[in-house]
């Protein structure tokens, strides 16, 4: 049960003033459903503004507050493009206030022609005019704005504004209670970190590294603690030593020899499984590295040892895919495998349950349905967990801690993460790495091209498509406003549509799911040749005929992200190409990043370099997308503080295995606060 002291923080955001049903959608998109989420929605950065009497006093790129009088409202001509309000400052300069998407509705109301308004935002050049895109504030008098010259900038979604989210944060912070300290006192003193509640306030008010670090550490510590609890319980449990005689594995007829990395991983797994203590091992390998065969060998080893094995997939679709692949590979061995998902009902389901119970079915693949109470195994010896997301592996590990004898566990992930992050994300699991790709992969020809050569690139895409192949075109997230990114993608789509007609489709995060599916479907079936997308969406399709990828403003992406995007091509037998379009002003780091992308396709190397090249500060300004295991901690913080969090967690559990001491109790509160409470059930009095 969640401690009462946290009740206020787990109240719905709708309980805050000014949060009505209209905001539900954008808040959901940001993952902000409870007050707890709002207090941890930390500012991306802070702006420092200057109040000026007219724009002649300001420079381009500066954040200002200025009094303006609107003179004219201009709707976009063609329905696309921005909505503009022209306005004059005190010196008579003309300035455009520019709005994309639905933001124009607010502009119509808040900027009436002929009435003076104080406007805060970033001054930019637009052609031969000055403009402010999506002003952060529009006020009827100067008082409110001039007092707020340092201001947080939060990540937004369409329909939300900075003032709205700031007000939500302020209200939520008031509800944050004083909590007993869970960090080891010596760590706290040595790091000079503020107390939890103070850290939250500080982190929302201004740049404050100790406060940010403390909050990141809390998350890392909670994660480490939950994993340590699982690990502790695992150690106390009895497993079974499984030794294989090779009688099934010898009959596999693989059409290829195993790579060295595969053989090494299999040997490591076999070594663990031959022990009484339950295995807890992570198998890491990029997409296409050949994890399935390794899993298959481990599963057959379990069967040879007289036990059963189960493979847990994250989704129904992936479960089916695995089932088909494994069934084909298993054919020459005569070993049977069953599929079990939430969708299976009636007789076939009964038959599967029966077979698992009496042991006549040795192998099963499925979704979490394979661990429901109704499902019983005669002797489950190995669980393979494919692809961990979000809450990581701990929660899944818990599923296996039920039976009389604990099965061996192999977790598999396709995200290459740096060694320093493995510890923070997975705790003290043993790790096997598939760091060698199967032979015969065509390298993806990666080139860095100046954005000035856009016309050439489009012509290249045209030739590519004319030859019957397909292509992806990825538009980046460039601004704080998602709507502007989408406007940019729509603009690109519109201009490509002039060339490609209905052979181009657009996919982004705000499309209705039916439209998105329809567009994906057209592309996957080959009806469309070119898919334009923002990165907000996961381009989760496997289209072997798509052999060209264009990434606009590639310097804005992290290396790990570029690597994942590039992995969408190079899946067929044809040679693939990736064009990284770069802007004119390229930082030294940006240059280095793109050069690395050109030079290597090694996901592990790119992940390490990604971490090295990210300055601590750079992350704040970059929206993190993709699958980070952490919400508060940046990758850089996880790498820097993860070891300490793990040590701290282990020491606490060693001294107080049931988290019963005052500090242990405080740590329990933290586990609930950070939603890592899955391990609490393993504790006495949990
Ligand atoms: P992932 O690690 O992404 O799960 P898979 O197991 O699906 O990768 O393997 C990707 C492809 O590579 C499959 O078609 C598989 O048959 C093939 N493959 C796996 N191991 C080897 C190998 N040693 N040599 C050649 N091809 C291999
Ligand atoms: Mg796989």
XYZ file of C-alpha atoms and ligand atoms in Angstrom:
714
model
C 0.000 0.000 0.000
C 1.225 3.434 -0.918
C 2.157 5.501 2.147
C -0.474 8.099 3.011
C 2.040 10.899 3.031
C 2.152 10.593 -0.780
C -1.597 10.756 -1.362
C -1.629 14.416 -2.369
C 1.087 13.827 -4.939
C -0.795 10.972 -6.525
C -3.953 13.079 -6.969
C -5.008 13.645 -10.583
C -3.804 16.820 -12.314
C -7.441 17.753 -12.864
C -7.531 18.684 -9.187
C -5.288 21.675 -9.947
C -6.788 25.044 -10.620
C -7.116 25.873 -14.297
C -6.793 22.281 -15.511
C -9.969 21.327 -17.304
C -10.903 18.534 -19.674
C -9.417 20.452 -22.623
C -5.932 20.011 -21.246
C -6.265 16.280 -20.781
C -4.927 15.401 -24.200
C -1.762 17.510 -24.179
C -1.049 16.555 -20.571
C -1.438 12.879 -21.403
C 0.964 13.308 -24.274
C 3.562 14.600 -21.847
C 2.794 11.821 -19.388
C 1.478 14.306 -16.832
C -1.498 12.643 -15.196
C -0.810 13.100 -11.493
C 0.738 15.864 -9.413
C 3.749 13.642 -8.962
C 4.383 13.756 -12.686
C 4.127 17.543 -12.704
C 6.705 18.077 -9.969
C 9.100 15.847 -11.901
C 8.446 17.640 -15.192
C 11.544 19.732 -14.679
C 12.310 22.767 -16.844
C 14.363 22.032 -19.943
C 16.227 25.285 -19.417
C 15.767 28.833 -18.199
C 15.507 32.059 -20.106
C 16.876 35.328 -18.947
C 14.880 38.226 -20.361
C 15.587 41.916 -20.738
C 12.904 44.526 -20.719
C 13.366 46.976 -23.638
C 11.453 50.102 -24.670
C 11.679 49.198 -28.378
C 13.342 46.529 -30.525
C 16.170 48.853 -31.572
C 17.464 48.301 -28.027
C 17.606 44.534 -28.524
C 19.691 42.180 -30.669
C 18.465 39.310 -32.764
C 18.190 36.111 -30.795
C 17.657 37.940 -27.519
C 14.868 37.130 -25.064
C 12.970 40.347 -24.424
C 9.873 41.933 -22.959
C 8.546 44.778 -25.102
C 5.346 46.802 -25.425
C 3.654 46.337 -28.822
C 0.444 47.513 -30.471
C -1.088 45.095 -33.008
C -1.956 46.698 -36.346
C -3.168 43.779 -38.456
C -4.010 40.058 -38.308
C -2.996 37.908 -41.285
C -4.343 34.411 -41.827
C -2.234 32.035 -43.924
C -3.091 32.209 -47.625
C -3.314 28.553 -48.457
C -4.517 27.143 -45.165
C -0.988 25.993 -44.425
C 1.719 28.159 -42.940
C 1.579 30.326 -39.847
C -0.860 32.929 -38.595
C 0.754 36.353 -38.235
C -0.075 39.385 -36.154
C 1.747 42.542 -37.236
C 2.504 44.964 -34.428
C 4.368 48.214 -33.780
C 6.701 49.078 -30.948
C 7.147 52.483 -29.277
C 9.671 53.580 -31.926
C 7.366 52.626 -34.786
C 9.224 49.407 -35.819
C 7.036 46.727 -37.354
C 7.292 43.244 -35.817
C 5.530 40.020 -36.744
C 4.120 37.776 -34.026
C 3.968 34.332 -35.562
C 1.732 31.418 -34.539
C 1.516 27.870 -35.822
C -1.400 25.488 -35.555
C -4.052 26.065 -32.959
C -2.012 28.704 -31.177
C -3.609 31.191 -33.593
C -6.917 30.882 -31.717
C -5.336 32.415 -28.639
C -3.631 35.094 -30.726
C -6.971 36.239 -32.073
C -8.223 36.803 -28.549
C -5.179 38.164 -26.762
C -3.845 40.572 -29.406
C -6.700 42.855 -30.501
C -5.759 45.475 -33.110
C -5.020 48.905 -31.678
C -4.538 47.842 -28.052
C -1.146 47.936 -26.378
C 0.204 44.637 -25.009
C 3.405 43.576 -23.270
C 4.920 40.651 -25.118
C 7.725 38.326 -23.950
C 9.642 36.085 -26.334
C 12.687 35.607 -28.474
C 13.396 38.220 -31.122
C 14.286 36.672 -34.475
C 14.776 37.778 -38.038
C 12.275 36.742 -40.661
C 13.220 37.904 -44.135
C 13.646 41.659 -43.783
C 11.361 41.807 -40.773
C 11.752 41.027 -37.098
C 9.489 38.470 -35.522
C 8.659 36.686 -32.292
C 7.453 33.108 -32.789
C 4.932 31.916 -30.217
C 5.439 34.635 -27.594
C 5.845 33.095 -24.151
C 3.605 35.741 -22.605
C 1.151 38.379 -23.699
C -0.040 40.681 -20.900
C -2.169 43.789 -20.659
C 0.293 45.575 -18.391
C 4.011 45.425 -17.720
C 3.783 44.469 -14.054
C 3.397 40.709 -14.492
C 6.193 40.359 -17.022
C 8.897 42.647 -15.823
C 8.883 40.827 -12.482
C 9.591 37.491 -14.205
C 12.886 38.079 -15.906
C 14.293 34.600 -15.214
C 11.846 32.017 -16.286
C 11.721 28.241 -16.660
C 11.042 26.734 -20.070
C 9.097 23.484 -19.911
C 8.535 20.906 -22.599
C 5.081 21.496 -24.053
C 2.558 19.734 -26.202
C 0.003 21.330 -28.513
C -2.649 23.065 -26.427
C -0.376 23.915 -23.494
C 1.419 27.159 -22.787
C 4.378 28.047 -20.578
C 2.283 30.101 -18.127
C -0.215 27.267 -17.765
C 2.361 24.654 -17.005
C 4.259 27.011 -14.717
C 1.096 27.569 -12.722
C 0.544 23.821 -12.517
C 4.096 23.289 -11.293
C 3.720 26.005 -8.669
C 0.474 24.532 -7.369
C 1.862 21.001 -7.331
C 5.011 22.065 -5.499
C 2.912 23.468 -2.681
C 1.470 19.985 -2.239
C 4.874 18.340 -1.963
C 5.250 17.270 1.688
C 8.400 17.148 3.775
C 9.686 13.593 3.525
C 12.132 11.791 5.770
C 15.576 11.516 4.177
C 16.391 8.271 2.357
C 19.874 9.148 1.131
C 22.787 7.971 3.235
C 23.713 11.000 5.404
C 27.398 10.878 4.474
C 26.558 10.920 0.754
C 24.268 13.873 1.257
C 26.864 15.802 3.208
C 29.683 15.015 0.828
C 27.676 16.038 -2.231
C 26.217 19.118 -0.502
C 22.784 18.214 -1.811
C 19.600 19.895 -0.595
C 16.759 17.965 1.025
C 14.195 16.454 -1.352
C 11.529 19.115 -1.098
C 14.024 21.966 -1.309
C 15.669 20.323 -4.310
C 12.347 20.260 -6.144
C 11.693 23.923 -5.498
C 15.210 24.899 -6.516
C 15.135 22.836 -9.692
C 11.994 24.593 -10.884
C 13.251 28.082 -10.004
C 16.602 28.268 -11.721
C 19.667 26.442 -12.899
C 20.864 24.473 -9.908
C 23.108 21.495 -10.452
C 23.108 20.080 -6.908
C 19.302 20.122 -6.848
C 19.066 18.427 -10.241
C 21.663 15.868 -9.281
C 19.871 15.036 -6.090
C 16.593 14.433 -7.866
C 18.313 12.319 -10.484
C 20.058 10.395 -7.756
C 16.724 9.683 -6.063
C 15.502 8.029 -9.224
C 18.702 6.049 -9.707
C 18.717 5.019 -6.071
C 15.079 3.890 -6.225
C 15.831 1.858 -9.318
C 18.921 0.317 -7.771
C 17.091 -0.425 -4.558
C 14.225 -2.187 -6.324
C 16.668 -4.295 -8.320
C 18.682 -5.057 -5.197
C 15.546 -6.307 -3.456
C 14.772 -8.603 -6.362
C 18.346 -9.772 -6.455
C 18.369 -10.396 -2.706
C 15.204 -12.451 -2.951
C 16.621 -14.305 -5.920
C 19.750 -15.224 -3.963
C 17.716 -16.669 -1.144
C 15.730 -18.829 -3.491
C 16.479 -22.272 -4.700
C 17.114 -22.846 -8.361
C 17.976 -25.992 -10.231
C 21.201 -26.925 -11.949
C 20.481 -27.771 -15.577
C 23.055 -29.573 -17.663
C 22.360 -30.474 -21.261
C 23.676 -33.485 -23.147
C 23.244 -31.824 -26.540
C 20.684 -34.298 -27.817
C 18.343 -31.593 -29.120
C 20.850 -28.865 -29.833
C 22.858 -31.263 -32.014
C 19.848 -31.745 -34.241
C 19.351 -28.056 -34.970
C 20.132 -27.407 -38.613
C 21.156 -23.787 -38.621
C 21.880 -22.484 -42.109
C 24.891 -20.573 -40.781
C 27.767 -21.027 -38.343
C 27.386 -19.123 -35.071
C 29.476 -16.010 -34.613
C 32.160 -15.943 -31.964
C 30.035 -13.606 -29.844
C 27.066 -15.971 -30.063
C 29.185 -18.968 -29.041
C 30.693 -17.049 -26.162
C 27.281 -15.898 -24.919
C 25.847 -19.403 -25.118
C 28.778 -20.743 -23.107
C 28.267 -18.061 -20.456
C 24.597 -18.919 -20.192
C 25.274 -22.653 -20.011
C 27.795 -22.000 -17.255
C 25.168 -20.142 -15.210
C 22.452 -22.689 -15.819
C 24.678 -25.503 -14.588
C 24.636 -23.856 -11.128
C 22.035 -24.238 -8.394
C 21.731 -20.487 -7.953
C 19.174 -18.985 -10.331
C 20.809 -17.193 -13.258
C 20.151 -13.463 -13.733
C 21.784 -12.581 -17.017
C 21.356 -9.817 -19.557
C 22.015 -10.473 -23.242
C 22.732 -7.257 -25.122
C 22.906 -7.065 -28.876
C 21.906 -4.623 -31.578
C 18.924 -5.346 -33.800
C 19.984 -8.148 -36.137
C 22.855 -9.338 -33.945
C 21.242 -12.764 -33.649
C 19.781 -12.950 -30.150
C 17.050 -15.398 -31.131
C 19.447 -18.269 -31.771
C 21.125 -17.688 -28.443
C 17.739 -17.806 -26.717
C 16.862 -20.964 -28.605
C 20.045 -22.731 -27.533
C 19.409 -21.778 -23.916
C 15.832 -23.010 -24.114
C 16.861 -26.337 -25.614
C 19.506 -26.700 -22.952
C 16.772 -26.391 -20.335
C 14.734 -29.079 -22.086
C 17.740 -31.396 -22.284
C 18.131 -30.847 -18.552
C 14.591 -32.089 -18.009
C 12.914 -28.701 -17.509
C 10.615 -26.373 -19.431
C 11.408 -22.919 -20.827
C 9.244 -19.866 -21.502
C 9.908 -16.827 -23.678
C 8.158 -13.619 -22.660
C 7.584 -11.026 -25.391
C 6.430 -7.442 -24.765
C 3.596 -7.485 -27.300
C 1.216 -9.887 -28.938
C 2.730 -9.264 -32.377
C 6.261 -9.946 -31.228
C 5.114 -13.076 -29.416
C 3.629 -14.402 -32.663
C 6.747 -13.523 -34.621
C 8.952 -15.332 -32.140
C 6.646 -18.309 -32.116
C 6.800 -18.674 -35.897
C 10.578 -18.283 -36.032
C 11.252 -20.683 -33.199
C 8.805 -23.287 -34.475
C 10.558 -23.337 -37.822
C 13.987 -23.650 -36.242
C 12.804 -26.356 -33.864
C 11.328 -28.560 -36.579
C 14.338 -30.894 -37.003
C 14.631 -31.369 -33.228
C 11.072 -32.598 -32.744
C 10.719 -30.378 -29.661
C 7.254 -28.901 -29.369
C 6.488 -25.241 -28.700
C 3.202 -23.521 -27.822
C 1.969 -19.932 -28.131
C -0.005 -18.387 -25.300
C -1.331 -14.818 -25.307
C -4.284 -13.008 -23.793
C -6.150 -13.611 -27.008
C -6.126 -17.387 -26.777
C -9.404 -18.676 -25.384
C -11.407 -21.847 -25.053
C -10.262 -25.317 -26.030
C -6.852 -24.551 -27.554
C -5.982 -22.533 -24.457
C -7.086 -25.359 -22.178
C -4.957 -27.792 -24.155
C -1.901 -25.550 -23.809
C -2.443 -25.099 -20.085
C -2.772 -28.847 -19.722
C 0.410 -29.506 -21.654
C 2.356 -27.011 -19.560
C 1.024 -28.550 -16.374
C 1.822 -32.153 -17.279
C 5.077 -31.235 -18.979
C 4.156 -32.564 -22.408
C 4.726 -29.070 -23.795
C 8.337 -28.204 -23.028
C 8.491 -24.711 -24.584
C 6.095 -21.765 -24.613
C 6.198 -18.268 -26.101
C 3.781 -15.557 -25.081
C 2.924 -12.234 -23.529
C 2.673 -11.774 -19.761
C -0.322 -14.145 -19.995
C 2.196 -16.947 -19.555
C 2.621 -15.898 -15.934
C -1.002 -15.598 -14.939
C -2.039 -17.620 -11.949
C -4.023 -20.043 -14.083
C -0.843 -21.024 -15.889
C 1.111 -23.690 -14.072
C 4.232 -25.438 -15.159
C 5.418 -28.892 -14.363
C 8.976 -27.701 -14.039
C 9.838 -24.281 -15.402
C 13.617 -24.083 -15.608
C 14.283 -20.998 -17.743
C 12.534 -17.744 -18.531
C 13.734 -15.602 -21.425
C 12.511 -11.990 -21.345
C 12.715 -10.138 -24.658
C 13.006 -6.345 -24.929
C 12.593 -4.406 -21.753
C 11.029 -0.982 -21.737
C 10.210 1.761 -19.319
C 10.269 0.168 -15.883
C 13.020 -2.073 -16.938
C 13.701 -5.585 -16.144
C 13.002 -5.615 -12.409
C 9.254 -5.765 -12.652
C 9.473 -8.640 -15.062
C 11.976 -10.497 -12.929
C 9.441 -10.473 -10.165
C 7.164 -12.672 -12.249
C 9.617 -15.502 -11.973
C 9.935 -15.282 -8.201
C 6.772 -17.224 -7.529
C 7.230 -20.960 -7.833
C 8.829 -23.358 -5.426
C 11.968 -23.471 -7.500
C 13.095 -20.246 -9.155
C 13.835 -20.531 -12.859
C 16.971 -19.189 -14.480
C 16.367 -15.838 -16.172
C 17.824 -14.444 -19.366
C 16.823 -10.875 -20.270
C 17.488 -9.678 -23.824
C 17.732 -6.104 -25.035
C 18.423 -4.547 -28.412
C 19.439 -1.171 -27.052
C 23.192 -0.946 -26.975
C 23.937 1.009 -23.836
C 27.298 2.030 -22.436
C 28.806 -0.134 -19.740
C 28.427 2.586 -17.153
C 24.697 2.688 -17.793
C 24.182 -1.056 -17.633
C 24.773 -0.927 -13.917
C 22.341 1.951 -13.384
C 19.611 0.331 -15.465
C 19.997 -3.317 -14.649
C 21.764 -3.405 -11.316
C 24.197 -6.192 -10.747
C 23.083 -8.537 -13.480
C 25.648 -10.576 -15.332
C 26.020 -9.368 -18.898
C 26.710 -11.094 -22.211
C 27.261 -8.926 -25.262
C 26.717 -9.790 -28.903
C 29.245 -7.280 -30.138
C 29.835 -8.963 -33.481
C 27.272 -8.890 -36.265
C 26.608 -11.987 -38.377
C 28.730 -11.896 -41.538
C 27.352 -10.771 -44.869
C 25.577 -7.649 -43.649
C 25.820 -4.872 -46.190
C 27.186 -1.787 -44.520
C 24.909 1.231 -44.881
C 26.579 3.871 -46.997
C 26.327 6.929 -44.749
C 27.029 10.416 -46.073
C 26.909 13.859 -44.571
C 25.401 16.424 -46.937
C 24.964 20.172 -46.504
C 21.325 21.220 -46.268
C 22.093 23.727 -49.024
C 22.120 20.811 -51.416
C 18.516 19.989 -50.647
C 17.528 20.165 -54.302
C 20.148 17.526 -55.188
C 18.929 15.341 -52.353
C 15.330 15.540 -53.544
C 16.474 14.686 -57.059
C 18.364 11.713 -55.633
C 15.271 10.517 -53.802
C 13.345 10.843 -57.044
C 15.819 8.621 -58.904
C 15.774 6.149 -56.041
C 11.998 5.906 -56.050
C 11.901 5.687 -59.839
C 14.043 2.568 -59.603
C 11.303 0.908 -57.583
C 12.799 1.258 -54.121
C 11.420 3.102 -51.121
C 12.735 5.791 -48.785
C 12.252 7.416 -45.375
C 12.505 11.148 -44.796
C 12.893 12.144 -41.137
C 12.223 15.701 -39.968
C 13.699 16.697 -36.614
C 12.246 18.234 -33.510
C 13.691 21.694 -33.509
C 11.677 23.849 -31.187
C 10.023 23.783 -27.818
C 6.643 23.647 -29.464
C 5.704 20.317 -30.884
C 3.229 22.052 -33.178
C 6.075 23.876 -34.902
C 7.917 20.640 -35.548
C 4.802 19.250 -37.072
C 4.315 22.402 -39.104
C 7.862 21.921 -40.424
C 7.147 18.287 -41.279
C 3.901 19.262 -42.969
C 5.711 21.876 -44.994
C 8.309 19.353 -46.094
C 5.548 16.906 -46.901
C 3.688 19.523 -48.932
C 6.759 20.368 -50.990
C 7.601 16.692 -51.566
C 4.013 16.044 -52.526
C 4.443 18.485 -55.405
C 7.117 16.139 -56.736
C 5.873 12.726 -55.684
C 2.114 13.109 -55.640
C 0.277 10.438 -53.694
C 3.390 8.256 -53.561
C 4.418 10.157 -50.433
C 2.760 9.748 -47.041
C 3.148 11.686 -43.806
C 3.210 10.280 -40.276
C 3.498 12.283 -37.077
C 2.489 12.121 -33.453
C -0.691 14.152 -33.792
C -2.292 12.189 -36.574
C -5.355 10.208 -35.619
C -4.370 6.551 -35.150
C -6.471 5.420 -38.136
C -4.725 7.892 -40.427
C -1.353 6.909 -39.080
C -2.055 3.220 -39.555
C -3.386 3.847 -43.049
C -0.257 5.785 -44.021
C 2.012 3.105 -42.556
C 0.035 0.453 -44.334
C 0.394 2.213 -47.689
C 4.122 2.422 -47.170
C 4.551 -1.153 -45.928
C 2.532 -2.513 -48.860
C 4.593 -0.527 -51.347
C 1.674 1.638 -52.499
C 3.614 4.635 -51.211
C 7.335 5.067 -51.928
C 8.294 7.823 -49.537
C 7.453 8.099 -45.843
C 7.896 11.528 -44.255
C 7.952 11.366 -40.455
C 8.813 13.279 -37.328
C 10.819 11.385 -34.759
C 8.034 11.577 -32.200
C 6.649 8.480 -33.790
C 8.393 5.222 -33.747
C 8.854 4.165 -37.346
C 8.017 0.655 -36.224
C 7.798 -1.053 -39.546
C 10.114 -3.487 -41.192
C 10.199 -2.660 -44.899
C 13.177 -4.406 -46.516
C 12.569 -2.520 -49.772
C 13.159 0.816 -48.025
C 16.839 1.356 -48.697
C 17.287 5.102 -48.395
C 17.000 7.247 -45.310
C 17.228 11.034 -45.280
C 17.574 12.716 -41.890
C 17.162 16.483 -41.810
C 19.219 18.561 -39.379
C 20.981 15.425 -38.300
C 23.248 17.417 -35.983
C 20.279 17.865 -33.655
C 20.017 14.180 -32.904
C 21.950 12.125 -30.428
C 24.153 9.413 -31.869
C 22.141 6.629 -30.310
C 19.019 8.044 -31.910
C 20.638 8.404 -35.322
C 21.824 4.836 -35.033
C 18.317 3.595 -34.299
C 16.849 5.581 -37.164
C 19.489 4.367 -39.566
C 18.728 0.812 -38.487
C 15.426 1.084 -40.368
C 17.273 0.625 -43.627
C 19.754 -2.059 -44.571
C 17.294 -4.828 -43.854
C 17.061 -6.321 -47.308
C 19.613 -7.653 -49.744
C 19.963 -4.337 -51.620
C 22.623 -1.861 -50.643
C 21.278 0.934 -48.428
C 22.150 4.586 -48.062
C 21.699 7.094 -45.250
C 21.962 10.816 -45.973
C 22.572 13.035 -42.973
C 21.619 16.603 -43.827
C 23.466 19.145 -41.756
C 22.775 22.817 -41.118
C 25.270 25.595 -41.802
C 26.313 26.313 -38.260
C 27.799 23.101 -37.040
C 29.443 22.938 -33.628
C 32.642 21.005 -33.100
C 30.665 18.307 -31.294
C 28.103 18.210 -34.074
C 30.839 17.726 -36.633
C 32.409 14.942 -34.582
C 29.080 13.196 -34.134
C 28.244 13.113 -37.803
C 31.739 11.956 -38.695
C 31.351 9.035 -36.311
C 28.063 8.072 -37.881
C 29.823 7.926 -41.217
C 32.641 5.815 -39.874
C 30.967 3.148 -37.819
C 27.878 1.035 -37.483
C 28.850 -0.419 -34.145
C 25.952 0.383 -31.821
C 28.015 -0.128 -28.677
C 30.735 2.223 -29.835
C 28.159 4.842 -30.851
C 26.416 4.560 -27.502
C 29.692 5.112 -25.633
C 30.618 8.069 -27.816
C 27.132 9.523 -27.522
C 27.568 9.666 -23.789
C 31.045 11.140 -24.071
C 29.987 13.849 -26.518
C 26.953 14.962 -24.571
C 27.937 17.759 -22.288
C 25.936 17.900 -19.090
C 24.398 21.149 -20.271
C 23.575 20.066 -23.766
C 20.965 17.623 -22.599
C 18.904 20.240 -20.880
C 18.178 21.938 -24.145
C 17.634 18.768 -26.115
C 14.362 17.011 -25.847
C 15.137 13.450 -24.980
C 13.230 10.988 -26.988
C 13.567 7.307 -27.381
C 13.651 4.801 -24.679
C 15.513 6.043 -21.688
C 14.921 3.928 -18.620
C 14.833 7.093 -16.548
C 12.511 10.070 -16.430
C 14.432 12.439 -14.231
C 18.053 11.386 -14.610
C 19.807 12.227 -17.858
C 22.140 9.656 -19.371
C 25.075 11.711 -18.215
C 23.762 11.732 -14.635
C 23.027 8.018 -14.759
C 26.590 7.335 -15.845
C 28.084 9.656 -13.238
C 25.883 8.782 -10.241
C 24.748 5.233 -11.001
C 27.592 3.436 -9.264
C 27.111 5.443 -6.102
C 23.367 4.762 -6.134
C 24.006 1.051 -6.489
C 26.515 0.985 -3.652
C 24.176 2.983 -1.456
C 21.287 0.614 -2.229
C 23.353 -2.487 -1.528
C 24.628 -1.098 1.775
C 21.142 -0.214 2.896
C 19.798 -3.675 2.082
C 22.790 -5.368 3.715
C 22.185 -3.449 6.926
C 18.406 -3.503 6.863
C 17.138 -6.307 4.625
C 13.467 -5.569 5.285
C 13.718 -1.787 5.112
C 12.368 -1.567 8.632
C 14.703 1.069 10.125
C 13.732 4.753 9.919
C 15.910 5.193 6.853
C 14.533 1.957 5.424
C 11.013 3.280 5.894
C 11.965 6.520 4.161
C 13.375 4.458 1.299
C 10.079 2.599 0.999
C 8.349 5.949 0.518
C 10.859 6.722 -2.219
C 10.108 3.420 -3.974
C 6.437 4.375 -4.164
C 7.204 7.940 -5.158
C 9.405 6.782 -8.049
C 7.020 3.958 -8.934
C 9.609 1.285 -8.283
C 7.541 -0.309 -5.530
C 7.268 -3.659 -7.295
C 9.962 -5.031 -5.028
C 8.225 -4.036 -1.788
C 6.071 -7.169 -1.861
C 9.239 -9.198 -1.322
C 9.778 -7.567 2.070
C 8.469 -8.711 5.380
C 5.679 -6.342 6.328
C 5.642 -5.107 2.710
P 17.988 -9.942 -33.062
O 19.233 -9.893 -32.265
O 17.586 -8.608 -33.580
O 16.871 -10.666 -32.359
P 17.737 -12.119 -34.900
O 17.959 -13.182 -33.924
O 16.345 -11.872 -35.330
O 18.368 -10.767 -34.378
O 18.671 -12.398 -36.165
C 18.636 -11.565 -37.289
C 18.900 -12.372 -38.539
O 20.225 -12.832 -38.565
C 18.028 -13.610 -38.649
O 17.581 -13.703 -39.959
C 18.952 -14.721 -38.280
O 18.574 -15.923 -38.897
C 20.290 -14.232 -38.799
N 21.453 -14.769 -38.082
C 21.560 -14.985 -36.755
N 22.769 -15.475 -36.444
C 23.467 -15.562 -37.594
C 24.804 -15.993 -37.939
N 25.643 -16.438 -37.019
N 25.166 -15.937 -39.231
C 24.312 -15.484 -40.171
N 23.054 -15.068 -39.921
C 22.628 -15.105 -38.657
Mg 14.897 -10.092 -31.725
